[in-house]
Short mmCIF file of C-alpha atoms in Angstrom, two decimals:
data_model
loop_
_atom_site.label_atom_id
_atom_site.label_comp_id
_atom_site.label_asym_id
_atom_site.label_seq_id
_atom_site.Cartn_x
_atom_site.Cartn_y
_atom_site.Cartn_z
CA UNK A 289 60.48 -37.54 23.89
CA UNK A 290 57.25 -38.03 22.07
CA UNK A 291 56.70 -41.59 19.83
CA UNK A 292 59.75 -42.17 18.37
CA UNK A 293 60.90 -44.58 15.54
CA UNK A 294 64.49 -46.41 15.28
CA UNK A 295 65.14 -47.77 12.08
CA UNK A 296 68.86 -49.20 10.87
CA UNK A 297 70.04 -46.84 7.92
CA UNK A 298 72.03 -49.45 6.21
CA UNK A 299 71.98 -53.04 5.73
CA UNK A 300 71.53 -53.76 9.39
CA UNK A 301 73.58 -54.60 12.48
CA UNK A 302 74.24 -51.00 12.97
CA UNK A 303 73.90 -50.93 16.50
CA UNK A 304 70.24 -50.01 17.13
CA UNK A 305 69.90 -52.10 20.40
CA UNK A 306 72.21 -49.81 22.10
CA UNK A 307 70.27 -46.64 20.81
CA UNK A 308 66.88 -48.38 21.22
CA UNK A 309 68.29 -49.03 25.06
CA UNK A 310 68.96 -45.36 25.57
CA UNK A 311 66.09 -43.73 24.38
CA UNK A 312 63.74 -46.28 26.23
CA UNK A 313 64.59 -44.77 29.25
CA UNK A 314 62.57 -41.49 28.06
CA UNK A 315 59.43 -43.75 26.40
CA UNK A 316 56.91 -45.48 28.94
CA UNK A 317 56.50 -48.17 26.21
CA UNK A 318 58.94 -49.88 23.86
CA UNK A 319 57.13 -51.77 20.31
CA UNK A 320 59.24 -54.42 18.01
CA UNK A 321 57.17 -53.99 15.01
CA UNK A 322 58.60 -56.61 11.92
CA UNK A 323 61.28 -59.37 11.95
CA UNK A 324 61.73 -62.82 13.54
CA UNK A 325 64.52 -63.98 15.41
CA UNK A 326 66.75 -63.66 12.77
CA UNK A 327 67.89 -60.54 13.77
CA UNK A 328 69.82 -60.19 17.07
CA UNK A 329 70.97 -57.02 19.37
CA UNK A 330 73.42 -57.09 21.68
CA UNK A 331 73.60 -54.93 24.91
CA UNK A 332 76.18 -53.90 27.09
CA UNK A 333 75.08 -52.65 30.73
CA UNK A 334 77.19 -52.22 33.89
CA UNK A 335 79.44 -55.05 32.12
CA UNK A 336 76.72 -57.70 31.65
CA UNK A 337 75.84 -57.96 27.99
CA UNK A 338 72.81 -59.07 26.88
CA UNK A 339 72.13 -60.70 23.74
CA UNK A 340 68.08 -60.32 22.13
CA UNK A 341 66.24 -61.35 19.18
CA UNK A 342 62.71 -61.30 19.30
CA UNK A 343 62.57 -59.47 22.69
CA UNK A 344 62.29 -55.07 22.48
CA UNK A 345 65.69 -54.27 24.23
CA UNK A 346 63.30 -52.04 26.37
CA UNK A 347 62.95 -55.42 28.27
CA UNK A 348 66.29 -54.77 30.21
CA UNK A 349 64.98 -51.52 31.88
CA UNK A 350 62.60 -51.53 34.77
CA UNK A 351 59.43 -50.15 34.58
CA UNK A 352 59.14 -49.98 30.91
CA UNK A 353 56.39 -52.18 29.38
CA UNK A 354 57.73 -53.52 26.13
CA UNK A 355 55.30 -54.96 22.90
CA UNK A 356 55.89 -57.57 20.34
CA UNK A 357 53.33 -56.03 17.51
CA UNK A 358 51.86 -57.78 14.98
CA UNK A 359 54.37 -57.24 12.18
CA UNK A 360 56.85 -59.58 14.09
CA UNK A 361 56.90 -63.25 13.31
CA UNK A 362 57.05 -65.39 16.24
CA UNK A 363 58.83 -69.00 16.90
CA UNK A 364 57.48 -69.44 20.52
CA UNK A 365 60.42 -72.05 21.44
CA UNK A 366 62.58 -69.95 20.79
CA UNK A 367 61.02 -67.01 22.70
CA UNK A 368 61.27 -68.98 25.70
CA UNK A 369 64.26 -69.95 25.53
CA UNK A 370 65.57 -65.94 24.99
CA UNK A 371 63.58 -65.11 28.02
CA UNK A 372 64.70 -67.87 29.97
CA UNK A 373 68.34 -66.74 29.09
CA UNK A 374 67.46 -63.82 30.12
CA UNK A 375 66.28 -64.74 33.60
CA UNK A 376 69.84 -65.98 33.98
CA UNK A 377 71.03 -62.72 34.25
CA UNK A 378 68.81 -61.04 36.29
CA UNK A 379 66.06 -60.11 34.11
CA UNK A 380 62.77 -61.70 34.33
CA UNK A 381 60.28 -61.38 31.77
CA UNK A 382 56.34 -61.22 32.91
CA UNK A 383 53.10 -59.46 31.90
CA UNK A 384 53.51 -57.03 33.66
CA UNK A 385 56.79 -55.93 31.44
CA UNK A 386 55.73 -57.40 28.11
CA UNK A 387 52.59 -58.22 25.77
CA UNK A 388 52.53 -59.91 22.61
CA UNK A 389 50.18 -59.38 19.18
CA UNK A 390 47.34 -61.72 19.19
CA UNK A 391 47.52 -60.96 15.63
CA UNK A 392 51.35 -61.78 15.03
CA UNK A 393 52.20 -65.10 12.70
CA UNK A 394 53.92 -68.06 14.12
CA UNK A 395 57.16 -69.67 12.88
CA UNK A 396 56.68 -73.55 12.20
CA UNK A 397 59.24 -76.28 12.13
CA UNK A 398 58.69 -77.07 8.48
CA UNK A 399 59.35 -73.39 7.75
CA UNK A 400 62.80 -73.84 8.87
CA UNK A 401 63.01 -76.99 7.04
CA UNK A 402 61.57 -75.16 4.11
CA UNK A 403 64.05 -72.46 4.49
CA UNK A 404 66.85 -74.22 4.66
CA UNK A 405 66.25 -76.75 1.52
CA UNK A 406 66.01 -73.51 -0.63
CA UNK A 407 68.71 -71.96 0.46
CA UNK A 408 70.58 -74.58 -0.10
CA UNK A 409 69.13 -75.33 -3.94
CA UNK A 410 70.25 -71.99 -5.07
CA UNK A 411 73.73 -72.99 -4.67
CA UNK A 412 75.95 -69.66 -5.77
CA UNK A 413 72.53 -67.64 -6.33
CA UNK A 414 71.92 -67.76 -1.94
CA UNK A 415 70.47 -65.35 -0.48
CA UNK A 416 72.57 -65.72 2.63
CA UNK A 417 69.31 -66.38 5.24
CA UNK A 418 69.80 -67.45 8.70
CA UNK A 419 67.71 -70.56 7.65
CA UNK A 420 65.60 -69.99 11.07
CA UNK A 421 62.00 -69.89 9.10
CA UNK A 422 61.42 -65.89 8.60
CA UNK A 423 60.92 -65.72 5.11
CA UNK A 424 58.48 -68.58 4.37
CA UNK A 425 56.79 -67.58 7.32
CA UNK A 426 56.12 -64.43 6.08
CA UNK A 427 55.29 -65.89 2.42
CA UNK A 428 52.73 -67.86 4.40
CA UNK A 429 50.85 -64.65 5.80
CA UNK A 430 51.12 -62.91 2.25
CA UNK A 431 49.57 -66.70 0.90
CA UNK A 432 46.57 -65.84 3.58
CA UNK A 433 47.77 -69.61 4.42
CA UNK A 434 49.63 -68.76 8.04
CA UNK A 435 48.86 -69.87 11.69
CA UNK A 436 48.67 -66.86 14.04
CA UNK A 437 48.99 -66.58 17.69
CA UNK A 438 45.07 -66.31 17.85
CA UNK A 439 45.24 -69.23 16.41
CA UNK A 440 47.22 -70.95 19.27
CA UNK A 441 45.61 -70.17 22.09
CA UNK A 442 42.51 -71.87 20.64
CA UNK A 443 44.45 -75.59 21.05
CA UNK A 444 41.89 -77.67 19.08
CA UNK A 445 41.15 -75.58 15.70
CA UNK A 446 45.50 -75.03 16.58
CA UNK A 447 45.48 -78.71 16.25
CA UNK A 448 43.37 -79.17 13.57
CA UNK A 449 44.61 -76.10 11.14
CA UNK A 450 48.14 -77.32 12.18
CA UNK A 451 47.58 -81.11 10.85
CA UNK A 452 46.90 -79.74 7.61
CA UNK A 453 49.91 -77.80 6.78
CA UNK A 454 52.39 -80.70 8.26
CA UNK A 455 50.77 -82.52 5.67
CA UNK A 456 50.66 -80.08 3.15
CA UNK A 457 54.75 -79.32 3.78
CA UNK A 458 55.72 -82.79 4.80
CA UNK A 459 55.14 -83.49 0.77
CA UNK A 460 57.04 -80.19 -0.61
CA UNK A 461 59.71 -81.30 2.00
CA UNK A 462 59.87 -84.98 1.29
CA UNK A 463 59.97 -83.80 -2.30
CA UNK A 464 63.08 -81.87 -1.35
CA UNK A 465 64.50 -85.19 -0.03
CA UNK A 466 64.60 -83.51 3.46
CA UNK A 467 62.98 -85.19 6.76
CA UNK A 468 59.34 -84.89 7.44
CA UNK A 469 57.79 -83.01 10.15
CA UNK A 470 56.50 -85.08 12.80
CA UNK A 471 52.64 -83.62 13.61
CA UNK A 472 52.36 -84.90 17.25
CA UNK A 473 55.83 -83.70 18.31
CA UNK A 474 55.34 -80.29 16.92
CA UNK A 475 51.56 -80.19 18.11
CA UNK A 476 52.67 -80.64 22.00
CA UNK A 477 55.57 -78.37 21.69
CA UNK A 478 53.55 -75.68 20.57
CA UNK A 479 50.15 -76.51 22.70
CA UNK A 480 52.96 -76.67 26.00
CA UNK A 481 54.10 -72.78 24.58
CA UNK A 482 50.34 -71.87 24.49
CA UNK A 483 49.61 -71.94 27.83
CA UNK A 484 53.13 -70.00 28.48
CA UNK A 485 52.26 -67.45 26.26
CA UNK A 486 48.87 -67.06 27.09
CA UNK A 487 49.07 -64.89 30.09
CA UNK A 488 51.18 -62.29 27.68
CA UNK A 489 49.05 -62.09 24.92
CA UNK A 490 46.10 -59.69 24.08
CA UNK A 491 45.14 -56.87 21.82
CA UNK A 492 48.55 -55.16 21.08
CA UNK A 493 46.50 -52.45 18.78
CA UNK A 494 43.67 -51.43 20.98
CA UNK A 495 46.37 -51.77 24.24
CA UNK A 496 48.87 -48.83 22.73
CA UNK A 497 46.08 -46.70 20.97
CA UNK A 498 44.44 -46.47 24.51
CA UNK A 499 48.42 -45.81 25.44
CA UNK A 500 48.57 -43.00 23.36
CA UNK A 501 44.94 -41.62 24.38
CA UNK A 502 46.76 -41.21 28.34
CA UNK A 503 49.77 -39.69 26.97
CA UNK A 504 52.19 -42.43 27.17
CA UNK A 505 55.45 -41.78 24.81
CA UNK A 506 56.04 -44.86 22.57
CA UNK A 507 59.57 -46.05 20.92
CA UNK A 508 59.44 -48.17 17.83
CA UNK A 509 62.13 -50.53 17.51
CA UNK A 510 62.64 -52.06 14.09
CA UNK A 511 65.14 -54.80 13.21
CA UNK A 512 67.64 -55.44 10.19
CA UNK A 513 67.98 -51.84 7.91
CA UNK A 514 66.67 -49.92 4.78
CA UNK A 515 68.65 -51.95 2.47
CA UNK A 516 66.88 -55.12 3.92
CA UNK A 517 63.56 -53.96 3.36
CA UNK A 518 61.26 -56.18 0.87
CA UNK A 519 60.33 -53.32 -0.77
CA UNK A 520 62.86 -50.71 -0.81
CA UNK A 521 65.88 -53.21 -0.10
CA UNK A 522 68.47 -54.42 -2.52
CA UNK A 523 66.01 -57.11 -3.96
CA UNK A 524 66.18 -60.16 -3.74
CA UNK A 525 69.02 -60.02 -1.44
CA UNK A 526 66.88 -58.73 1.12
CA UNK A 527 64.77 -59.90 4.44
CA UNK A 528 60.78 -60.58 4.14
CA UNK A 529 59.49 -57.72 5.78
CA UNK A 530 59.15 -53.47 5.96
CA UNK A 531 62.31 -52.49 8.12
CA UNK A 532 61.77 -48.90 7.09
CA UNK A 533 60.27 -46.35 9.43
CA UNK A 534 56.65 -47.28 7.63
CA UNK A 535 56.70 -50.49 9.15
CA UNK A 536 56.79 -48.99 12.31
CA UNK A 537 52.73 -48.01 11.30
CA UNK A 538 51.66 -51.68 9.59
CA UNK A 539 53.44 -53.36 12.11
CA UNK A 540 51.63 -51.98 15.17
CA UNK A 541 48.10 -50.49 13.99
CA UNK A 542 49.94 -47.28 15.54
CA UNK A 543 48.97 -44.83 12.43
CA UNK A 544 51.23 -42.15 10.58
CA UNK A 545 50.44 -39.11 12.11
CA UNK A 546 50.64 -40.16 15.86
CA UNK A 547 54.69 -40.78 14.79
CA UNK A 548 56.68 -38.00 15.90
CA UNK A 549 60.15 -38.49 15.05
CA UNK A 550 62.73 -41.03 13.20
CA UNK A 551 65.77 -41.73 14.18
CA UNK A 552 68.67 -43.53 11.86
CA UNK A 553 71.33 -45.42 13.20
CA UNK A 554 74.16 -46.16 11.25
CA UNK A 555 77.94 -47.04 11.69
CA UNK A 556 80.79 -45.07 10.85
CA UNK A 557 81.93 -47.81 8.17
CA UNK A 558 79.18 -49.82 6.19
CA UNK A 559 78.81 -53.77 6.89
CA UNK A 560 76.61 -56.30 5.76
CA UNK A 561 75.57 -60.00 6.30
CA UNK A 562 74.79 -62.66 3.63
CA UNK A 563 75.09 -61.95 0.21
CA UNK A 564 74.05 -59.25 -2.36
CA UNK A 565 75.75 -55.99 -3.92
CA UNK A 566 78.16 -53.98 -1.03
CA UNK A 567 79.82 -50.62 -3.13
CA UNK A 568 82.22 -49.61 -0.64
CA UNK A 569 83.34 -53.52 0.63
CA UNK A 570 86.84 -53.78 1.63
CA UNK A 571 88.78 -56.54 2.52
CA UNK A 572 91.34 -54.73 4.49
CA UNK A 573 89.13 -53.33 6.21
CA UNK A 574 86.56 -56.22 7.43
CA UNK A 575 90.39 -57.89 8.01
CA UNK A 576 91.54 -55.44 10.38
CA UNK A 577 88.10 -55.37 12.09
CA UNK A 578 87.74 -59.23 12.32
CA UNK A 579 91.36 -59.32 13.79
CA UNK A 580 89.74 -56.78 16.57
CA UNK A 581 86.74 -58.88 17.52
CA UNK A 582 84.18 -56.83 15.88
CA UNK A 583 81.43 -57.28 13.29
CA UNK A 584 80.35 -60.70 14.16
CA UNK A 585 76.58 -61.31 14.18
CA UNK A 586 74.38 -61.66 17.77
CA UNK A 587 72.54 -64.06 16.90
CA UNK A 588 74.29 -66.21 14.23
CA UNK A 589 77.76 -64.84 14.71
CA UNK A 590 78.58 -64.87 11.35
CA UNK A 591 81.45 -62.21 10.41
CA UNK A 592 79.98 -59.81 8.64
CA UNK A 593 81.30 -57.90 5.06
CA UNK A 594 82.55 -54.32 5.91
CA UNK A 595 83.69 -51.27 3.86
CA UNK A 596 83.97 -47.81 3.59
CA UNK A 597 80.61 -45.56 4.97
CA UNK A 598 78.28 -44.73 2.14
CA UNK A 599 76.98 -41.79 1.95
CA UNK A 600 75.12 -42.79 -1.77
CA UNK A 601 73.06 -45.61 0.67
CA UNK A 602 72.47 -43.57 3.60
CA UNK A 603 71.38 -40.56 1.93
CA UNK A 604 68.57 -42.54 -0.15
CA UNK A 605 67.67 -44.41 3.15
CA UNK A 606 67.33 -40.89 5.16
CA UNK A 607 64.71 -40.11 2.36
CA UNK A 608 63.15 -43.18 2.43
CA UNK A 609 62.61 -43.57 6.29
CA UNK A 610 61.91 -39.54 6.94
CA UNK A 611 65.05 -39.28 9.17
CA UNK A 612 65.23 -36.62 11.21
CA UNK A 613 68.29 -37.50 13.68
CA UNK A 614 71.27 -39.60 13.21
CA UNK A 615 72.78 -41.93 15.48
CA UNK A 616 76.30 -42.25 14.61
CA UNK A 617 77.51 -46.32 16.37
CA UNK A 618 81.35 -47.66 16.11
CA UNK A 619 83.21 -44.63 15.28
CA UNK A 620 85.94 -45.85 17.83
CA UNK A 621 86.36 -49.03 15.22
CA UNK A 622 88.05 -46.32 13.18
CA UNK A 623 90.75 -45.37 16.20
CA UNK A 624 93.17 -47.26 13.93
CA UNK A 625 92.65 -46.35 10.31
CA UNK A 626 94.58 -43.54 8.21
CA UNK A 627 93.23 -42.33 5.79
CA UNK A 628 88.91 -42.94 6.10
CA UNK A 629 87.25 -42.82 2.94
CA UNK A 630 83.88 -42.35 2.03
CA UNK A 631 81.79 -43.14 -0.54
CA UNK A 632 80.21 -40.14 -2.17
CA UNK A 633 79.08 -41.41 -5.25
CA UNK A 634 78.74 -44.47 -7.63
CA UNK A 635 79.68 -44.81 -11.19
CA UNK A 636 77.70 -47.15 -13.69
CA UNK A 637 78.95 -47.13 -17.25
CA UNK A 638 80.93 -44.55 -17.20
CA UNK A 639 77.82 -42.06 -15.62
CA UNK A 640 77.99 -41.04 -11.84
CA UNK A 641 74.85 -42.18 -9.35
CA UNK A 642 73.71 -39.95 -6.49
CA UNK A 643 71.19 -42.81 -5.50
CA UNK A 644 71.97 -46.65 -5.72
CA UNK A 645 69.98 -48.63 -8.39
CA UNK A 646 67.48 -50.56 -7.35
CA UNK A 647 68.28 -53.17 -10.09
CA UNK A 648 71.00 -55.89 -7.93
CA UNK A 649 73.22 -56.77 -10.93
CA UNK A 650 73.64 -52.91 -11.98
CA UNK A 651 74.27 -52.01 -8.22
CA UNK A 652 76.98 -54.99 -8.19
CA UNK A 653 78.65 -53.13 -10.95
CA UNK A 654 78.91 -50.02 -9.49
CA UNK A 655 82.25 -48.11 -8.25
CA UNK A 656 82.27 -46.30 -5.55
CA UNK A 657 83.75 -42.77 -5.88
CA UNK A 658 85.80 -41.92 -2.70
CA UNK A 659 87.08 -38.87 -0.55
CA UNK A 660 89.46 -39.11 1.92
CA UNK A 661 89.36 -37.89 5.01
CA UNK A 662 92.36 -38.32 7.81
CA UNK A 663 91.74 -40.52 10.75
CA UNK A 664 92.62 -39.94 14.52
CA UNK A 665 95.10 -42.23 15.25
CA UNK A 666 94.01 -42.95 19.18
CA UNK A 667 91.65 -44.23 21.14
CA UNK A 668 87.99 -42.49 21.62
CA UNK A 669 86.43 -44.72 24.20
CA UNK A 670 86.56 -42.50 26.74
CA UNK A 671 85.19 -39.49 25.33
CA UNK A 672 82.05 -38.81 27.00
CA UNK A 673 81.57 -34.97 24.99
CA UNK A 674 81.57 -34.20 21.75
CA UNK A 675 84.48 -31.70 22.90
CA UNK A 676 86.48 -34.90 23.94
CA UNK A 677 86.47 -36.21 20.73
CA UNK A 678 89.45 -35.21 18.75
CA UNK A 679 89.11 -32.37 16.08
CA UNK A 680 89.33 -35.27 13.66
CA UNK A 681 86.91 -36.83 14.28
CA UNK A 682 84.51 -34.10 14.72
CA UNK A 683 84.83 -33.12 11.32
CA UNK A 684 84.52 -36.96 10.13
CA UNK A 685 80.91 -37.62 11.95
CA UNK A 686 79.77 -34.02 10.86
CA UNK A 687 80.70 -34.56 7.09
CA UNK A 688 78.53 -38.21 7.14
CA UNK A 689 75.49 -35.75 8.69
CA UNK A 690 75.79 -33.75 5.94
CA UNK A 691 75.93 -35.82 3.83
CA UNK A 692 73.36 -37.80 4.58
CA UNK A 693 71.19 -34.72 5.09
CA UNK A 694 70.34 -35.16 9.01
CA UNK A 695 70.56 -33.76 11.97
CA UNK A 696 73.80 -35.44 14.16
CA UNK A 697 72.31 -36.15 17.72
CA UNK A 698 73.99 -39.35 19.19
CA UNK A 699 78.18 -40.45 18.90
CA UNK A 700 78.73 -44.31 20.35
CA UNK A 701 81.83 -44.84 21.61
CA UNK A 702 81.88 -47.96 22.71
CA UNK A 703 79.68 -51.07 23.53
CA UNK A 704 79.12 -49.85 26.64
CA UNK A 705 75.77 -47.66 27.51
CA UNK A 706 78.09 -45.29 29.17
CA UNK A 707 79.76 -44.70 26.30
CA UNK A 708 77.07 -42.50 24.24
CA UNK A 709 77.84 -38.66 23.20
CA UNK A 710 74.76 -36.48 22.67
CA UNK A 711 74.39 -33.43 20.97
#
């Protein structure tokens, strides 16, 4: 298999866990590499599912060592309390199966506080955050202000560095009108994590460059999508770190030329959680979805926005991340729907787009231009070839591969890990 990257293709939730769950069973190693636990996959094996958010959803495989690199931002409660959920169900969670960044940044109870206050501030202008702490965390690390994990397993500069920065936020948050952080609560919380998290944590760099030196074949798991990346996202609506494929190489100290191969994962229709621009939204659509039980967040369970797939988005993200295969997730959410459209283009001001703006207000005001394609009218689920799928859809999935301009090499049918076409 080589190292191989997954990135989302759209604005997340496209159903990388599942993907991520299935190649991992070629890869001796399995690397989150950006993203808090704000993001959430869901798994579906043998009927159990499993629900993740900071965890690589290599974790659920035996044998497989998975990493939590230093791109990721850590909140070590809740950690815990994902592994110990885990454990529930069978799955226990040691050294021996995972390792986290001595270099990563912690998440801090007055980040949360801090998120949430803005948030709320912004009033119709929200960027639509899961108020768990991700983004100020992040601004902390760009501020050169943050507390790492380094810095936790050293419990009395922890203690010390940590008194001055409940201070420092208990004043920004008091001036918010919002409750103070208490020092010694916080302090023993995190101290009592320490010595839970110690055992896991080392050099996450020097550990998969000596990986790579023995031939060991590495999967990169990233977390929200292209159009959620700070940089190449649709700013400001956007998360507060790389999700593109190059994050994959900051994230990890794994560098460029040791990556072999990206894969995109993308649904068949486009969603999208929170606020911010969505071309092809429709509320039929998310409607008739909704009514099925689908596109409702893992880890917040928000419903999320849906529309038509855009091929405008996907096509700019396939460039941006270096794409080379496509993973094609909840085609059979489109069982029911006659005609499918698909957005091709945008038009601005009377002129028509073949890449979306990266201004937010002009890419609010675009139109998408459809095609139509016709739909299937029955269930796929239990198509295990790409022969079993009807000539319908065929055509359908090979039209979004070209025109997104990558190779087609994985069809999900279904929640289920059985139900995965390859080509």
């Amino acid at each position: 298999m080589a190292n191989v990257v997954v990135v989302g293709s759209q604005w997340g939730d496209e159903g990388k866990g599942k993907i991520v769950d299935w190649l991992s069973e070629q890869a001796d190693i399995v690397v989150r590499f950006q993203g808090g636990h704000n993001a959430g996959h869901t798994l579906v094996i043998d009927g159990v599912t499993y629900k993740l958010s900071l965890l690589p959803s290599g974790v659920v495989r035996r044998g497989k060592l998975s990493v939590i690199g230093n791109g990721v931002v850590i909140d070590p409660v809740a950690l815990f309390s994902e592994i110990e959920g885990l454990a529930k169900l069978g799955v226990t969670i040691t050294p021996r199966n995972l390792l986290i960044s001595d270099c990563a940044h912690l998440v801090m109870p007055y980040h949360r506080g801090l998120d949430e206050q803005r948030e709320l501030r912004k009033g119709h202008a929200k960027i639509g955050t899961t108020k768990r702490g991700i983004g100020p965390a992040y601004a902390d690390k760009a501020a050169r202000t943050g507390l790492r994990i380094s810095d936790l397993m050293q419990p009395i500069l922890f203690s010390k560095k940590l008194q001055a920065k409940v201070r420092e936020n208990n004043s920004i948050l008091e001036a918010l009108g919002a409750k103070a952080i208490n020092y010694r609560e916080v302090n023993e919380d995190y101290l009592a994590a320490a010595k839970r998290l110690r055992p896991f944590v080392t050099n996450t760099v020097l550990y998969l460059h000596h990986a790579l030196q023995q031939g060991k074949e590495i999967l990169f798991e990233g977390a929200q999508g292209t159009f959620l990346d700070i940089d190449h996202g649709t700013y400001p609506y956007v998360t507060s770190s790389n999700t593109t494929a190059g994050g994959a190489c900051t994230g990890t100290g794994v560098p460029p030329h040791r990556m072999d191969r990206v894969v995109g994962v993308m649904k068949a229709y486009t969603t999208r959680v929170g606020e911010g621009a969505l071309p092809s939204e429709d509320l039929q659509l998310a409607e008739m979805l909704h009514k099925l039980g689908r596109e409702f967040g893992a880890t917040t369970g928000r419903a999320r926005r849906c529309g038509w797939f855009d091929a405008v988005a996907t096509r700019y993200a396939t460039m941006i991340n270096g794409i080379d295969d496509l993973a094609i997730t909840n085609l059979d959410g489109l069982d029911d729907v006659d005609p499918i459209k698909i957005c091709v283009g945008y038009r601005l001001n009377g002129r028509r787009l073949e890449v979306p703006p990266c201004d937010a207000a002009q890419l609010d005001n675009c139109e998408p231009i459809y095609e139509d394609m016709p739909g299937w009218n029955k269930s796929i689920t239990g198509a295990r070839k790409f022969s079993d799928l009807p000539v319908e859809a065929r055509r359908y999935v090979k039209r979004i591969s070209e025109l997104t301009g990558a190779r087609l090499s994985m069809i999900s049918v279904g929640p289920s890990r059985v139900q995965t076409i390859f080509l």
